[in-house]
Amino acid sequence: MESRPLAHSLGYPRIGADRELKKTTEAFWAGRRGASELLQVGRELRRANWLAQRDASIDLIPSNDFSFYDQILDLSCLLGNIPARFHWDGGPIGLNLYFRIARGARANDDACCPAAASEMTKWFDTNYHYIVPEFDARTTFRLSGAKPFEEFAEALALGIRTKPVLVGPLTYLHLGKAAGIDKLSLLESLTGVYAEILRRLAEQGAEWVQIDEPILTLDLEPAWRDAFAATYRSLRAAAPSLKILVATYFGELRDNLPLAAALPIDALHIDLTRGNDLDAALAALPPAMALSLGVVDGRNIWRNDLDASRKLIERARARGRDILLAPSCSLLHVPVTLRAETTLDEEFRGWLAFAEEKLAEVAALSRIATSEGDPVLAYRSRVAIQSRRASTRIHRPAVKARCEAVTAAATKRRAPFPERQAAQRARLQLPLFPTTTIGSFPQTEEVRAARARWKKGSLSTADYEKFLEGEIARTVRAQEELDIDVLVHGESERNDMVEYFGEQLEGYAFTKNGWVQSYGTRCVKPPIIFGDVSRPHPMTVRWSRYAQSLTDRPMKAMLTGPITMLQWSFVRDDQPRSATARQIALALRDEVLDLEAAGLSVIQIDEPALREGLPLRRADRAAYLAWAVEAFRLSAAGVRNDTQIHTHMCYCEFNDIMGPIAALDADVISIETSRSNMELLSAFTDFRYPNEIGPGVYDIHSPRVPATGEMVDLLRKASAVLPRENLWVNPDCGLKTRGWDETLAALRHMVQAAATLRAQS
Ligand code: GLN
Ligand code: ZN
């Protein structure tokens, strides 16, 4: 009989089904658990993951995909690339130094001196954050750890010959930040260490190694493209017996396909859930190179359409080439198991697959390919696909019809900005340099405890609402005492800015335990958008109206924008993201109009995730920005001229998207600028941003209370480059992670700073 394709996996979630890793690591940091206990939990998790994958009939099981914090940090440690400020002595890197690099060293640590944490940034277009490697003229590489070897041996002792996983040398360099050198100048010495690693793995008995080069799905400079061939020739020569699989994911290879196909490797993995052209890959690869098909979506939670996947596999096998099957990328980006989701109804659960279930799908596909498949799984897949296609829980004709009826007029405010600005000035009567905040006020232990009791049922809804009214009243009073101009209600009713809205919208679902690692021990539980989205009832009006009733000053209502609602959720795979965004936008539009009717004169629609939704390839960005901007405008544009629309984004790299930002046509935008000393405002000044703008004057990520003078300086800088009558005064972001004392002190200084500037004008 024909041999079946190897089923493999690119990586498995390491947090544990019950977030054991998070809990133990945090206990270790707090001094409640010792290093040996943490190491033991790590061993147990690896063992459980390997055994789970073996039980799922996965042929090639990964190792070295485990991490106590981040796999790129692990790699930096393995390569001996530790920033000089941590004073590494060149010896073994223990847990304390490892976590210090990730989280920074404090003066009272056992470290010799304080050192800033390494930077963290998003891993491609995911919500996972890695620790950014640092390179400078002094950077050298030397094999400085044994993690991949130890983990390989650990699994071998269980009888599992794993496929060690390493992020490739070009991706590692590309993702780092360099000071004063060309990163590629480091490639040769880096490749030398990789060669040594491969040799040692081969000696240990590894048969396969997986080298991840996801940068092959990016637009690459010629020098980077050219560097691949020689690098992989060296790696090949270092370990001729080792089978090298190069893994790409998160996008299409496009112009990088010929270069990948020419590498001296044994197999290439492509992500078929992100539009890769299978036929192009089949045509480009030399006959001896195996093709690994990423058919099961590692970025989303839907059950695979096994029939559709089988067709792809058959097409690939028809050419006689060796095929491997896998999820599209590491399963790090999905929750661990559906087993804990006991509160979801049977039909809905049947639509889903988390990491554990996805591996079963890969294994089943490998068997289906030679028709010894798992009939039960194949049947369930068919049922799920059928029911999702027809379900009235998903498909709501009224929502679809309303979306289709959207006209260009619905995305336009009634008058151009200057006219609106005049109307808003007449209505709001604000001073020059008006002060406001971004929305949330401190979420104290008390607030969280009350919500927890209410969710458990030990606090009645009436009592919980009384409690929230008390919080709102205190927040409003505090702002009046501070003499802030545009007030907020404080968002104490919200656990999370997406979840709060998702819970009230049709078409959203929530899991009990669907945690995904975001960075280090931080995990998030993204909602699932499964169906047509609509708003059955107002979501925030009650709280904003109440807050407005307590004051004569303008109250600003707070909403989470359509792109952020989309970006921070698992989304439907049965319609384009743009269609889902439009549905959410219409739901928010209704809320905006209800708020306006309730007397709110200022409404803020937060879009902190707009930028992170940018596609990886430049060629795809314009299309995304077009529908994203349309969705925002659709949510906002229904209001009168004298209703002021704000938006907020907690970052400031706007240079390449200034046109679309302006096209949002928000009356006021608040952004983060304090940490860059207003330098990043240049995008707005160069562009001559026409509307009003609130460049953040203090960093809310730190408990430090900035002096009035510091904020005055920042505001002077801003008013030197922007029309002063367009300037607002606000913090960088919401205050929910801060305590009340520091918040009141910082806001008092902020109001004083605004007063100082007014007095000088
Ligand atoms: N309105 C939100 C808050 O103040 C905005 C948060 C954000 O931008 N991430 O908390
Ligand atoms: Zn923010």
CSV table of N, CA and C and ligand atoms in Angstrom, one decimal, residues 437-441 491 494 497 558-560 568 604 606-608 648-650 732-736, ligand 1:
chain,number,residue,atom,x,y,z
A,437,THR,N,-9.4,62.7,29.5
A,437,THR,CA,-8.7,61.5,29.7
A,437,THR,C,-9.2,60.5,28.6
A,438,ILE,N,-8.5,59.3,28.6
A,438,ILE,CA,-8.8,58.4,27.5
A,438,ILE,C,-9.9,57.4,27.8
A,439,GLY,N,-10.4,57.4,29.1
A,439,GLY,CA,-11.7,56.7,29.3
A,439,GLY,C,-11.7,56.0,30.6
A,440,SER,N,-10.7,55.0,30.8
A,440,SER,CA,-10.8,54.2,32.1
A,440,SER,C,-10.2,55.0,33.2
A,441,PHE,N,-10.7,54.8,34.4
A,441,PHE,CA,-10.1,55.2,35.7
A,441,PHE,C,-9.7,53.9,36.4
A,491,GLU,N,-15.4,53.7,33.0
A,491,GLU,CA,-15.4,52.4,32.5
A,491,GLU,C,-15.3,51.3,33.6
A,494,ARG,N,-16.5,47.7,32.9
A,494,ARG,CA,-15.9,46.9,31.9
A,494,ARG,C,-14.7,46.1,32.4
A,497,MET,N,-12.1,45.8,27.2
A,497,MET,CA,-12.8,46.7,26.2
A,497,MET,C,-13.4,46.0,25.0
A,558,MET,N,-17.8,56.2,25.7
A,558,MET,CA,-16.6,55.4,25.2
A,558,MET,C,-17.1,54.2,24.5
A,559,LEU,N,-16.6,53.9,23.3
A,559,LEU,CA,-16.9,52.7,22.6
A,559,LEU,C,-15.6,52.1,22.1
A,560,THR,N,-15.6,50.8,21.9
A,560,THR,CA,-14.5,50.1,21.2
A,560,THR,C,-14.8,50.0,19.7
A,568,TRP,N,-9.1,41.7,17.9
A,568,TRP,CA,-8.8,41.0,19.2
A,568,TRP,C,-9.7,39.9,19.5
A,604,GLN,N,-16.3,58.8,22.0
A,604,GLN,CA,-15.0,58.4,21.6
A,604,GLN,C,-15.1,56.9,21.1
A,606,ASP,N,-12.6,54.0,20.3
A,606,ASP,CA,-11.2,53.6,20.4
A,606,ASP,C,-10.8,52.6,19.3
A,607,GLU,N,-9.7,52.9,18.7
A,607,GLU,CA,-9.2,51.9,17.7
A,607,GLU,C,-7.7,51.6,17.9
A,608,PRO,N,-7.4,51.1,19.1
A,608,PRO,CA,-5.9,50.8,19.4
A,608,PRO,C,-5.4,49.7,18.5
A,648,HIS,N,-9.1,57.1,19.6
A,648,HIS,CA,-7.9,57.0,20.4
A,648,HIS,C,-7.1,55.8,19.9
A,649,MET,N,-5.8,56.0,19.8
A,649,MET,CA,-4.8,54.9,19.4
A,649,MET,C,-3.6,55.0,20.3
A,650,CYS,N,-3.3,53.8,20.9
A,650,CYS,CA,-2.2,53.9,21.9
A,650,CYS,C,-0.8,53.6,21.3
A,732,ASP,N,-1.5,59.5,27.8
A,732,ASP,CA,-1.2,58.6,26.7
A,732,ASP,C,-2.3,57.5,26.4
A,733,CYS,N,-2.9,57.1,27.5
A,733,CYS,CA,-3.9,56.0,27.4
A,733,CYS,C,-4.8,56.0,28.6
A,734,GLY,N,-5.6,54.9,28.7
A,734,GLY,CA,-6.5,54.8,29.8
A,734,GLY,C,-5.8,54.5,31.1
A,735,LEU,N,-6.5,54.8,32.3
A,735,LEU,CA,-5.8,54.8,33.6
A,735,LEU,C,-6.1,53.5,34.4
A,736,LYS,N,-6.7,52.5,33.7
A,736,LYS,CA,-7.2,51.4,34.5
A,736,LYS,C,-6.2,50.6,35.3
B,1,GLN,N1,-10.9,53.7,26.5
B,1,GLN,C1,-9.9,52.7,26.8
B,1,GLN,C2,-9.3,53.0,28.2
B,1,GLN,O1,-9.2,54.1,28.6
B,1,GLN,C3,-8.8,52.7,25.8
B,1,GLN,C4,-7.8,51.6,26.0
B,1,GLN,C5,-6.8,51.4,24.9
B,1,GLN,O2,-6.6,52.2,24.1
B,1,GLN,N2,-6.2,50.3,24.9
B,1,GLN,O3,-9.0,52.1,28.9
